[in-house]
Amino acid sequence: MNTHHHHPQQQVFIPSDELLDHRSVPLLFSRFLDKPTLLACLRVSRSWFAALEPCLWHSFTLLRDHPSPTPPHQPRQDAQRQQNRTGFHPRRFPTLGSLQRNARHIARLRYFGELPLLKALVPHLNQLRYLEVTRYTEEVKQLLQQNTATLHTLILKGDALIPGDTILIDRIWHHLLNLSALRHIELNSAIVSDYEGTKFGLVCHKLASLSLIDSKLLERPKSDDEFLRLRTLVLERSFLPQEDQPPLFELCPALENFAWRSRSGKLSTFKFLIFLNAGRGESLSGLDLSGSQIVDSDLASIIRLLPGLTRFRASNSLFGSEATRVIAEMRQHQIQELVLLQCPGFGPMEAQVVLTTCSRLRMFSAPVVNAEDMAQLRWGCLGLEELDICIVGTRRLRQTTTPRHRGIYSQLAVLINLRVLRLGEVTDMEEGPFLLDMKLHSGLGLLSTLGRLEVFDCEKLKPVMEFFDLQWLVSTWKSLKTLVGSVHPNFEQRDLSNEFLASQLPNLETYLTQAERSLALAGR
Amino acid sequence: MPVILVSSDNQDFKVDKEVAERSILIKNMLEDVGESDSPIPLPNVTAAVLTKVIEYCEHHRNDPVQVPEETDDPRKRSNDIEEWDMKFMQVDQEMLFEIILAANYLDIKPLLDVGCKTVANIIKGKTPEEIRKAFNIVNDFTPEEEAQIKKENEWAEDR
């Protein structure tokens, strides 16, 4: 790199002379701030407040347990009575004035329940890009009309508290036609009764992803319709006309992700295979057939016809040895995600085949892995980042090594890229309680290599971790952000342990169960 | 083929084209103009800052093109910084902000991200007063105004 002084007359390029301002710096780094830090930054100075306040409102969620905030004119006593009656805590809810002043910054709105507040906000919500609501009300209709140029994602979920609340697509499809930026739709409990009249096909033409859950498509789409932009199609517990099999798939030549998740319906495998055999599966990289009743041999045939498959989910299915063989022989160097929970035909032998042959595997979930196989495993997938397994047969392991479970822990220890580890143990009542106790003297210390671990789920393990085991955990797994499960069977000990963990790892979130964690994440 | 960049204080910097094109702004300019020896003026970047920017681009000249992150959820965004970048960013606060502004102007996203992550990591967990001290910022709020802001935004602490 050479430097010398420059002569102005040699200038030719005239780049932008847009003024750069230190006041814009907070806005630039705001996307890397977590919420508590963002809140602190608001109080630093006026210019930081002006730059950052919109960031606070960019994504906003209103839940049904947040009733209307106290209007400023309401006497304090009335407000207190209201709080006592409803459990509403003003601290947890923005003031009406603040909401109305900042609603224009809201780009991403999640709104659940029958809150009258939305009516007051609707006139100000003109920059929405993402809208998630439970009911299709007049307010929602108005929002669709106001945000025709910006809204790109619409999620209309049924409300679990109001069963039978069905969204008749007939009522909204014309409005969806006008949304020029719309690319993603997720609809719960939707019915398309009249394909032509409802413009369902016209809307699908502009979509990149469509999810229909607990929905009914009562009329077959036109056979010459093709949804060229659709990349993701999810059909979950949805009913489609019998002659329209495979469901909508034939109309989506560029599909990259397809999910048919159904407990009640049955995918016509024969027709699905015909379409795949005609080359329709070439662009498909993600397939989810969880809950389908497709037999193992058909699953094997499907995988055989998908040259680009990298992500495959078939939990609660008949996935077994034949499909495993195809994965190991034809897809072993491309498959990255394989989720096969609750597949009775996918046993320890099949799990071992996958773990030793699939070189690019990043995510693997399986019902069981045999402890003896685990102890001697030669991993083919050292790049694993997420592992969800239950170990069976721990009691049958010969206890000649020290620490006791060195074989299993030392095998897990080589997976240094693990970010998520869900570990369980399977025993039957005759064998007795679990043995993998996550103690240092049992081999826990061997897992010191898992320096990138962010999520540790021991809900299915029921370990017994004492103080020195926890001390080791907090000093070794410094990246840990989430702990699921109880680290001690005794309630008091568990609570004390969680307190200790929280004091050592302030960002750690603890949950007793995965269901609790899922609820918490959904509410954010 | 080298490219000549000119800082706002009229210093020339002769840089390999491959290094200069880590800046999308410069890359687009060069594509528009084609083969030319003419220097490229950068009126908003001083020599001191441009030196640092060029140092970064030279170190990362062979890095693959960065894929844009698909999430706007800060919880999913990583604030990890490589060791070399961390040492590179050990500068005073003024220079840190100047590097961020320059990276934004020159459209060098990886450098912008590293600068922003560095600032975010510095201020994470700090109180407003500690943030002011870290960046020599004068508090121009009255105590009442600051309390009002805190009260009005308490709702966000739970989300």
XYZ file of C-alpha atoms in Angstrom:
683
model
C 0.000 0.000 0.000
C 1.594 3.280 -1.109
C 0.540 6.723 0.006
C 1.350 10.197 -1.208
C -0.399 13.507 -1.507
C -2.884 13.803 -4.292
C -3.392 16.570 -6.878
C -7.079 17.592 -7.120
C -7.032 18.070 -10.937
C -6.539 14.314 -11.369
C -9.959 13.535 -9.918
C -12.444 11.856 -12.231
C -14.802 9.830 -10.050
C -17.450 11.664 -8.150
C -18.811 9.325 -5.480
C -21.712 10.172 -3.259
C -21.084 13.127 -0.986
C -23.753 12.037 1.474
C -22.831 13.387 4.868
C -21.851 10.818 7.454
C -23.019 11.554 10.943
C -22.018 10.083 14.285
C -25.666 10.268 15.274
C -26.461 7.516 12.795
C -23.985 5.096 14.388
C -26.426 3.834 17.081
C -28.887 2.904 14.364
C -26.185 0.927 12.603
C -25.281 -1.176 15.632
C -28.830 -1.419 16.998
C -29.459 -4.732 15.243
C -26.837 -6.389 17.438
C -28.341 -5.190 20.700
C -30.434 -7.364 22.938
C -33.517 -5.786 24.493
C -32.039 -4.824 27.898
C -29.074 -3.099 26.257
C -31.346 -1.315 23.791
C -33.417 -0.014 26.689
C -30.310 1.294 28.437
C -29.152 2.987 25.216
C -32.420 4.913 24.961
C -31.464 6.826 28.123
C -27.914 7.696 27.070
C -28.670 10.942 25.238
C -31.295 12.675 23.141
C -29.666 11.749 19.841
C -29.368 8.091 20.870
C -33.023 8.115 21.949
C -34.134 9.611 18.635
C -32.112 7.055 16.662
C -33.038 3.995 18.720
C -36.634 4.430 19.884
C -38.026 3.153 16.535
C -35.944 -0.011 16.962
C -37.830 -0.814 20.151
C -41.076 -0.867 18.236
C -39.950 -2.595 15.069
C -41.338 -5.904 16.324
C -44.313 -5.799 18.686
C -46.475 -8.485 20.261
C -49.817 -7.959 21.979
C -51.052 -10.918 23.988
C -54.556 -11.649 25.214
C -53.529 -11.233 28.821
C -52.743 -7.589 28.249
C -56.027 -5.732 28.491
C -56.385 -2.110 27.477
C -53.995 0.124 29.362
C -55.366 2.730 31.775
C -56.339 5.884 29.907
C -54.597 8.964 31.373
C -57.890 10.454 32.638
C -58.894 7.399 34.671
C -58.600 7.985 38.448
C -55.859 6.010 40.151
C -58.309 4.143 42.406
C -60.226 2.840 39.400
C -56.990 1.809 37.779
C -55.945 -0.047 40.926
C -59.290 -1.855 41.061
C -58.963 -2.786 37.433
C -55.466 -4.080 38.069
C -56.606 -6.183 41.001
C -59.492 -7.616 39.023
C -57.674 -8.411 35.831
C -54.129 -8.933 37.056
C -53.088 -6.211 34.649
C -49.815 -4.620 35.626
C -49.207 -1.210 33.998
C -45.469 -1.779 34.073
C -45.874 -4.620 31.590
C -47.763 -2.599 29.024
C -46.925 0.561 27.080
C -49.106 3.603 27.611
C -51.731 4.355 25.015
C -49.951 7.573 24.100
C -46.658 5.777 23.632
C -48.358 3.131 21.503
C -50.071 5.641 19.254
C -46.914 7.726 18.912
C -44.792 4.759 17.944
C -47.206 2.514 16.083
C -45.899 3.934 12.818
C -42.548 2.233 13.503
C -44.099 -1.193 13.935
C -43.094 -3.337 10.991
C -43.756 -6.690 12.596
C -46.976 -7.130 14.605
C -48.206 -10.198 16.454
C -51.642 -9.657 17.919
C -53.490 -12.361 19.837
C -56.943 -12.086 21.294
C -59.897 -9.764 21.204
C -58.220 -6.651 22.491
C -60.058 -3.438 21.594
C -56.694 -1.730 21.537
C -56.096 -2.710 17.939
C -58.877 -0.392 16.819
C -57.021 2.595 18.273
C -53.782 1.569 16.624
C -54.987 0.614 13.164
C -54.846 4.142 11.661
C -51.151 4.378 12.613
C -50.040 0.969 11.360
C -48.937 1.822 7.842
C -45.534 0.203 7.586
C -46.386 -3.387 8.379
C -44.278 -6.055 6.769
C -45.320 -8.954 8.983
C -48.747 -9.526 10.523
C -49.708 -12.455 12.744
C -53.214 -12.525 14.228
C -55.711 -15.084 15.444
C -58.900 -13.811 13.850
C -59.872 -12.145 10.613
C -61.686 -9.090 11.954
C -62.656 -5.738 10.456
C -59.467 -4.288 11.879
C -57.369 -6.905 10.137
C -59.209 -6.233 6.881
C -58.408 -2.549 7.242
C -54.746 -3.329 7.914
C -54.589 -5.344 4.727
C -56.012 -2.386 2.822
C -53.541 0.058 4.412
C -50.429 -2.016 3.855
C -50.855 -3.251 0.309
C -47.349 -2.171 -0.718
C -45.428 -3.389 2.319
C -46.993 -6.521 3.817
C -44.998 -9.578 2.807
C -46.018 -12.115 5.490
C -49.509 -12.855 6.759
C -50.214 -15.465 9.416
C -53.824 -16.103 10.384
C -53.823 -18.611 13.209
C -56.948 -20.054 14.694
C -57.420 -19.199 18.358
C -57.226 -22.254 20.612
C -59.659 -20.637 23.033
C -62.288 -20.205 20.360
C -62.562 -23.591 18.670
C -64.324 -23.768 15.379
C -63.314 -20.262 14.371
C -62.888 -20.910 10.692
C -61.387 -18.502 8.256
C -63.367 -18.578 5.057
C -60.832 -17.713 2.465
C -63.688 -16.525 0.250
C -63.877 -13.471 2.471
C -60.250 -12.427 2.291
C -58.808 -13.645 -0.981
C -59.801 -10.559 -2.920
C -57.983 -8.428 -0.364
C -54.914 -10.627 -0.563
C -54.844 -10.094 -4.331
C -54.154 -6.393 -3.733
C -51.127 -6.999 -1.516
C -48.380 -6.480 -4.076
C -45.534 -7.417 -1.704
C -47.211 -10.535 -0.254
C -44.933 -13.561 -0.407
C -45.676 -15.724 2.657
C -49.011 -16.958 3.979
C -49.822 -19.274 6.830
C -53.480 -20.052 7.403
C -55.099 -22.107 10.123
C -58.563 -23.555 9.747
C -58.978 -22.120 6.280
C -61.527 -23.249 3.738
C -61.342 -22.650 0.020
C -64.802 -23.528 -1.183
C -64.638 -22.105 -4.687
C -61.271 -22.139 -6.396
C -62.119 -19.835 -9.297
C -64.364 -17.434 -7.487
C -62.092 -16.978 -4.497
C -59.018 -16.127 -6.574
C -57.062 -18.633 -4.534
C -54.928 -19.551 -7.526
C -54.244 -15.928 -8.450
C -52.866 -15.251 -4.988
C -50.792 -18.435 -4.995
C -49.112 -17.220 -8.188
C -47.201 -14.526 -6.292
C -46.360 -16.517 -3.173
C -42.970 -17.901 -2.199
C -44.418 -19.950 0.658
C -47.862 -21.266 1.549
C -48.828 -23.095 4.739
C -52.298 -24.549 5.245
C -52.938 -26.074 8.659
C -56.167 -27.808 9.627
C -57.570 -26.462 6.383
C -59.800 -27.692 3.594
C -59.429 -27.150 -0.106
C -62.814 -28.268 -1.340
C -62.275 -27.737 -5.016
C -59.451 -28.953 -7.191
C -57.134 -26.227 -8.607
C -57.031 -25.876 -12.373
C -54.631 -28.399 -13.853
C -52.985 -25.809 -16.115
C -52.176 -23.517 -13.220
C -48.544 -23.393 -12.235
C -47.237 -21.613 -9.159
C -43.781 -20.795 -10.415
C -42.667 -18.720 -7.424
C -43.734 -21.143 -4.720
C -40.652 -22.515 -2.982
C -42.205 -23.797 0.250
C -45.495 -25.681 0.626
C -46.694 -26.928 4.006
C -49.869 -28.951 4.373
C -50.608 -30.051 7.908
C -53.727 -31.982 8.852
C -55.371 -30.534 5.766
C -57.991 -32.067 3.580
C -57.903 -31.868 -0.181
C -60.175 -33.354 -2.847
C -59.401 -37.004 -3.432
C -58.555 -36.490 -7.094
C -56.052 -33.780 -6.231
C -53.196 -36.004 -5.209
C -50.411 -35.219 -4.597
C -51.818 -32.113 -3.003
C -50.889 -29.004 -4.968
C -47.423 -30.401 -5.510
C -47.932 -30.945 -9.224
C -48.540 -27.235 -9.693
C -45.244 -26.147 -8.107
C -42.341 -26.981 -10.427
C -39.775 -24.941 -8.442
C -40.612 -26.287 -4.975
C -37.630 -26.517 -2.617
C -39.400 -27.443 0.629
C -42.476 -29.635 0.936
C -44.193 -30.763 4.110
C -47.132 -33.136 4.296
C -47.742 -33.579 8.000
C -50.953 -35.397 8.658
C -52.319 -37.659 11.302
C -55.614 -38.203 9.572
C -55.027 -37.956 5.873
C -52.963 -40.207 3.687
C -50.690 -38.988 0.948
C -51.183 -40.940 -2.249
C -47.683 -42.303 -2.471
C -48.151 -43.804 -5.908
C -49.063 -40.491 -7.521
C -46.328 -38.747 -5.542
C -43.756 -41.185 -6.904
C -45.043 -40.696 -10.457
C -44.487 -36.966 -10.213
C -41.068 -37.387 -8.671
C -40.115 -39.888 -11.326
C -41.047 -37.284 -13.955
C -38.270 -35.080 -12.603
C -40.427 -32.857 -10.388
C -38.266 -33.568 -7.341
C -35.070 -32.118 -8.744
C -35.356 -28.791 -6.961
C -36.613 -30.308 -3.699
C -34.046 -30.092 -0.909
C -36.296 -30.241 2.178
C -39.025 -32.845 2.735
C -41.145 -33.377 5.824
C -43.422 -36.404 5.890
C -43.880 -36.533 9.651
C -47.026 -38.345 10.683
C -47.570 -39.789 7.238
C -48.479 -43.440 6.886
C -46.089 -44.087 4.043
C -44.453 -47.485 4.341
C -40.712 -47.866 4.668
C -40.189 -49.150 1.116
C -42.082 -46.188 -0.371
C -40.074 -43.764 1.750
C -36.968 -45.411 0.354
C -38.282 -44.914 -3.196
C -39.091 -41.277 -2.511
C -35.598 -40.567 -1.190
C -34.132 -42.343 -4.201
C -35.946 -39.903 -6.519
C -34.746 -36.730 -4.760
C -31.204 -35.996 -5.959
C -31.007 -32.675 -4.105
C -32.345 -33.834 -0.726
C -30.475 -32.336 2.228
C -33.152 -32.046 4.939
C -35.513 -34.886 5.705
C -38.023 -35.212 8.519
C -40.283 -38.176 9.068
C -41.025 -38.296 12.785
C -43.856 -40.532 13.833
C -43.658 -42.515 10.605
C -42.760 -45.961 9.324
C -39.201 -44.948 8.363
C -37.032 -48.028 8.828
C -34.200 -50.125 7.481
C -34.943 -49.758 3.750
C -35.073 -45.989 3.810
C -31.959 -45.995 5.999
C -30.123 -48.062 3.422
C -30.974 -45.587 0.654
C -29.769 -42.686 2.810
C -26.517 -44.491 3.577
C -25.875 -45.572 -0.015
C -27.160 -42.659 -2.101
C -27.455 -39.564 0.116
C -24.706 -40.096 2.651
C -22.595 -37.149 1.467
C -25.412 -34.642 1.101
C -27.958 -35.169 3.866
C -27.572 -32.454 6.522
C -30.710 -32.808 8.631
C -32.415 -36.029 9.602
C -35.223 -35.967 12.157
C -36.785 -39.346 12.920
C -38.324 -39.167 16.364
C -40.860 -41.816 17.354
C -40.156 -44.074 14.413
C -40.529 -47.590 15.764
C -38.817 -49.071 12.701
C -35.699 -46.913 13.170
C -33.732 -48.746 15.810
C -30.196 -48.660 17.207
C -28.779 -50.499 14.202
C -30.232 -47.956 11.778
C -29.016 -45.082 13.940
C -25.519 -46.503 13.917
C -25.565 -46.757 10.111
C -26.529 -43.103 9.793
C -23.990 -41.845 12.310
C -21.138 -43.712 10.659
C -21.932 -42.929 7.004
C -23.538 -39.487 6.690
C -20.542 -37.191 6.457
C -22.358 -33.842 6.225
C -24.951 -34.425 8.913
C -25.564 -31.276 11.004
C -28.800 -32.206 12.771
C -29.843 -35.684 13.876
C -32.801 -36.776 15.980
C -33.468 -40.431 16.556
C -35.451 -42.543 18.993
C -32.612 -44.696 20.352
C -28.936 -45.413 20.064
C -27.486 -48.522 21.618
C -25.022 -47.812 24.435
C -22.581 -50.473 23.329
C -22.631 -49.190 19.726
C -22.237 -45.675 21.036
C -19.168 -46.630 23.029
C -17.442 -47.969 19.899
C -18.815 -45.577 17.319
C -16.661 -44.262 14.501
C -18.427 -41.040 13.730
C -18.904 -40.238 10.082
C -20.462 -36.886 10.956
C -18.011 -34.947 13.125
C -19.639 -31.691 12.052
C -22.825 -32.458 13.996
C -24.311 -29.316 15.526
C -27.593 -30.661 16.901
C -28.010 -34.101 18.406
C -31.172 -35.487 19.963
C -30.885 -39.115 21.051
C -31.870 -41.522 23.762
C -29.386 -44.156 24.813
C -30.611 -47.646 25.512
C -28.801 -50.538 27.163
C -26.594 -48.571 29.523
C -26.919 -51.263 32.159
C -25.636 -53.890 29.773
C -22.350 -52.025 29.285
C -19.434 -53.782 30.875
C -18.369 -51.565 33.783
C -14.651 -52.138 33.507
C -13.602 -48.626 32.644
C -13.274 -45.621 34.879
C -14.942 -43.198 34.841
C -17.955 -45.443 34.615
C -19.431 -44.135 31.414
C -16.219 -43.093 29.758
C -17.261 -44.870 26.550
C -20.391 -42.823 26.010
C -19.048 -39.470 27.199
C -15.808 -39.754 25.269
C -17.808 -40.449 22.121
C -19.929 -37.356 22.654
C -16.789 -35.378 23.406
C -15.502 -35.620 19.834
C -18.532 -33.663 18.592
C -16.878 -30.330 19.281
C -19.267 -28.426 16.991
C -22.346 -29.338 19.020
C -24.565 -26.358 19.799
C -27.649 -28.316 20.833
C -27.558 -31.564 22.791
C -30.706 -33.390 23.849
C -29.766 -36.478 25.739
C -31.982 -39.144 27.188
C -31.777 -42.643 28.458
C -34.194 -45.467 27.887
C -34.599 -48.199 30.460
C -37.441 -50.486 31.271
C -38.868 -50.818 34.753
C -37.050 -54.076 35.382
C -33.683 -52.533 34.675
C -34.174 -49.820 37.214
C -33.547 -46.065 37.192
C -31.339 -44.164 34.803
C -27.586 -44.529 35.048
C -26.312 -41.602 33.026
C -26.194 -39.253 35.975
C -24.101 -36.413 34.494
C -21.554 -36.488 37.266
C -17.875 -35.722 37.052
C -16.937 -39.114 38.447
C -19.047 -40.772 35.741
C -17.257 -39.012 32.923
C -19.001 -35.649 32.621
C -15.606 -33.912 32.581
C -14.878 -35.516 29.235
C -17.477 -33.182 27.737
C -15.233 -30.179 28.328
C -14.673 -30.178 24.576
C -18.234 -28.984 23.940
C -17.228 -25.342 24.187
C -19.867 -24.170 21.714
C -22.826 -25.784 23.453
C -25.759 -23.360 23.654
C -28.686 -25.641 24.476
C -28.529 -28.617 26.813
C -31.727 -30.600 27.191
C -31.654 -33.305 29.846
C -35.413 -33.541 30.328
C -35.388 -37.201 29.285
C -32.235 -37.981 31.228
C -33.242 -37.019 34.772
C -29.659 -36.548 35.946
C -28.456 -36.098 39.518
C -25.990 -33.221 39.393
C -24.372 -32.075 42.621
C -22.638 -28.782 43.396
C -19.225 -29.661 41.925
C -20.848 -30.995 38.766
C -22.699 -27.700 38.330
C -19.576 -25.727 39.115
C -17.836 -27.598 36.342
C -20.753 -26.897 33.995
C -20.730 -23.126 34.474
C -16.969 -22.870 34.157
C -16.792 -25.085 31.070
C -19.930 -24.509 29.012
C -19.667 -20.725 28.956
C -21.742 -20.456 25.762
C -24.727 -22.187 27.372
C -27.897 -20.131 26.882
C -30.658 -22.659 27.548
C -31.016 -25.521 29.993
C -34.063 -27.766 29.746
C -34.891 -30.353 32.344
C -34.271 -30.831 36.010
C -30.649 -31.256 37.129
C -31.692 -32.938 40.378
C -34.691 -35.115 41.289
C -35.195 -33.276 44.578
C -37.305 -30.115 44.064
C -35.516 -27.979 46.588
C -32.115 -29.020 45.308
C -33.269 -28.316 41.773
C -34.395 -24.797 42.632
C -31.159 -24.074 44.469
C -29.184 -25.462 41.558
C -31.040 -23.239 39.085
C -30.383 -20.219 41.291
C -26.711 -21.035 41.344
C -26.634 -21.504 37.572
C -28.434 -18.210 36.997
C -25.953 -16.397 39.223
C -23.005 -17.787 37.287
C -24.487 -17.589 33.782
C -26.770 -14.503 33.790
C -28.030 -15.087 30.259
C -29.031 -18.668 30.955
C -32.709 -19.545 30.520
C -33.947 -22.612 32.379
C -37.053 -24.626 31.635
C -38.374 -27.773 33.221
C -39.675 -29.191 29.944
C -39.296 -28.644 26.218
C -43.033 -27.840 26.081
C -42.491 -25.009 28.556
C -39.659 -23.663 26.437
C -41.722 -23.849 23.233
C -44.536 -21.904 24.899
C -42.133 -19.248 26.104
C -40.595 -18.860 22.645
C -44.018 -18.662 20.993
C -45.041 -15.896 23.342
C -42.106 -13.659 22.462
C -3.782 -3.796 -11.359
C -3.621 -1.235 -8.538
C -6.283 1.321 -7.742
C -5.642 4.720 -6.221
C -7.939 5.826 -3.430
C -7.860 9.407 -2.224
C -8.793 10.299 1.320
C -10.647 13.452 2.337
C -7.317 15.010 3.440
C -5.795 14.366 0.021
C -3.622 11.378 0.739
C -3.292 8.765 -1.983
C -3.464 5.075 -1.250
C -2.356 2.622 -3.911
C -4.226 -0.626 -3.363
C -4.646 -3.879 -5.278
C -7.924 -3.947 -7.181
C -8.917 -7.165 -5.468
C -8.502 -5.490 -2.078
C -10.314 -2.316 -3.106
C -13.248 -4.312 -4.402
C -14.027 -5.594 -0.929
C -15.906 -2.276 -0.968
C -19.049 -2.747 -3.014
C -19.174 1.002 -3.619
C -15.707 0.980 -5.185
C -16.414 -2.262 -7.019
C -19.494 -0.789 -8.651
C -17.630 2.375 -9.571
C -14.871 0.411 -11.227
C -17.369 -1.665 -13.145
C -19.156 1.456 -14.362
C -16.003 3.182 -15.534
C -14.073 0.185 -16.807
C -10.284 0.202 -17.197
C -8.954 3.518 -15.882
C -6.012 4.860 -13.913
C -8.021 7.718 -12.450
C -7.948 7.940 -8.711
C -11.111 7.461 -6.688
C -11.825 10.273 -4.249
C -13.411 9.323 -0.950
C -14.417 12.708 0.451
C -15.898 11.317 3.645
C -13.027 9.123 4.772
C -9.892 10.544 6.374
C -6.432 9.063 5.799
C -6.255 7.613 9.306
C -9.543 5.783 8.880
C -8.795 4.715 5.315
C -5.533 3.189 6.527
C -7.449 0.986 8.924
C -10.073 0.084 6.313
C -7.417 -0.947 3.828
C -5.632 -2.983 6.499
C -8.881 -4.868 7.120
C -9.555 -5.432 3.433
C -6.056 -6.706 2.830
C -6.286 -9.196 5.660
C -9.648 -10.422 4.408
C -8.924 -10.226 0.684
C -9.512 -13.950 0.135
C -12.622 -14.274 2.280
C -15.683 -15.667 0.460
C -18.548 -13.292 -0.262
C -20.653 -12.955 2.854
C -24.156 -14.455 2.675
C -26.695 -12.007 4.138
C -28.259 -13.142 7.390
C -31.887 -14.048 6.942
C -33.017 -13.136 10.398
C -33.787 -9.773 11.884
C -34.111 -11.313 15.318
C -31.150 -10.148 17.467
C -31.554 -13.282 19.578
C -30.563 -15.374 16.593
C -27.743 -13.087 15.447
C -24.285 -13.994 16.666
C -22.030 -11.347 18.230
C -18.942 -13.538 17.981
C -15.822 -11.862 16.559
C -12.680 -13.577 15.251
C -9.484 -13.034 17.175
C -7.708 -10.980 14.489
C -10.754 -8.761 14.050
C -10.994 -8.309 17.799
C -7.405 -7.054 17.983
C -7.964 -4.924 14.874
C -10.873 -3.207 16.603
C -8.912 -2.293 19.723
C -8.952 1.397 18.900
C -10.303 4.447 20.664
C -14.011 5.135 20.572
C -13.698 7.941 18.034
C -11.865 5.711 15.567
C -14.333 2.877 16.203
C -17.268 5.061 15.190
C -15.339 6.409 12.198
C -14.603 2.876 11.006
C -18.299 1.990 11.270
C -19.304 5.057 9.292
C -16.634 4.417 6.685
C -17.644 0.761 6.346
C -21.245 1.826 5.888
C -20.336 4.428 3.296
C -17.972 2.140 1.406
C -20.444 -0.739 1.701
C -18.059 -3.237 3.290
C -20.602 -5.297 5.184
C -18.218 -7.626 7.044
C -16.286 -4.649 8.411
C -19.524 -2.884 9.304
C -20.716 -5.979 11.140
C -17.450 -6.365 13.043
C -17.505 -2.718 14.068
C -21.112 -2.862 15.178
C -20.621 -6.122 17.064
C -17.619 -4.582 18.819
C -19.689 -1.648 20.004
C -22.577 -3.930 20.971
C -20.241 -6.125 23.024
C -18.745 -3.075 24.745
C -22.098 -1.687 25.839
C -23.839 -4.968 26.606
C -24.962 -5.099 30.222
C -23.948 -1.515 30.969
C -26.095 1.168 32.537
C -26.725 4.397 30.611
C -24.086 6.193 32.685
C -21.508 3.507 32.004
C -22.281 3.704 28.283
C -21.828 7.470 28.365
C -18.439 7.052 30.060
C -17.369 4.440 27.526
C -18.120 6.753 24.607
C -17.602 10.210 26.124
C -21.211 11.190 25.630
C -22.743 14.076 27.508
C -26.075 13.398 29.158
C -28.438 16.028 27.764
C -31.545 14.647 29.506
C -32.944 16.164 32.633
C -33.375 13.628 35.449
C -37.139 13.874 34.966
C -36.875 13.153 31.243
C -34.638 10.164 31.824
C -37.022 8.797 34.450
C -39.952 9.284 32.069
C -38.228 7.329 29.321
C -37.425 4.527 31.746
C -41.027 4.391 32.947
C -42.548 4.568 29.493
C -40.478 1.675 28.247
C -40.642 -0.629 31.240
C -43.040 -2.819 29.270
C -40.241 -3.812 26.911
C -38.171 -5.307 29.730
C -40.470 -8.309 29.862
C -40.413 -9.037 26.144
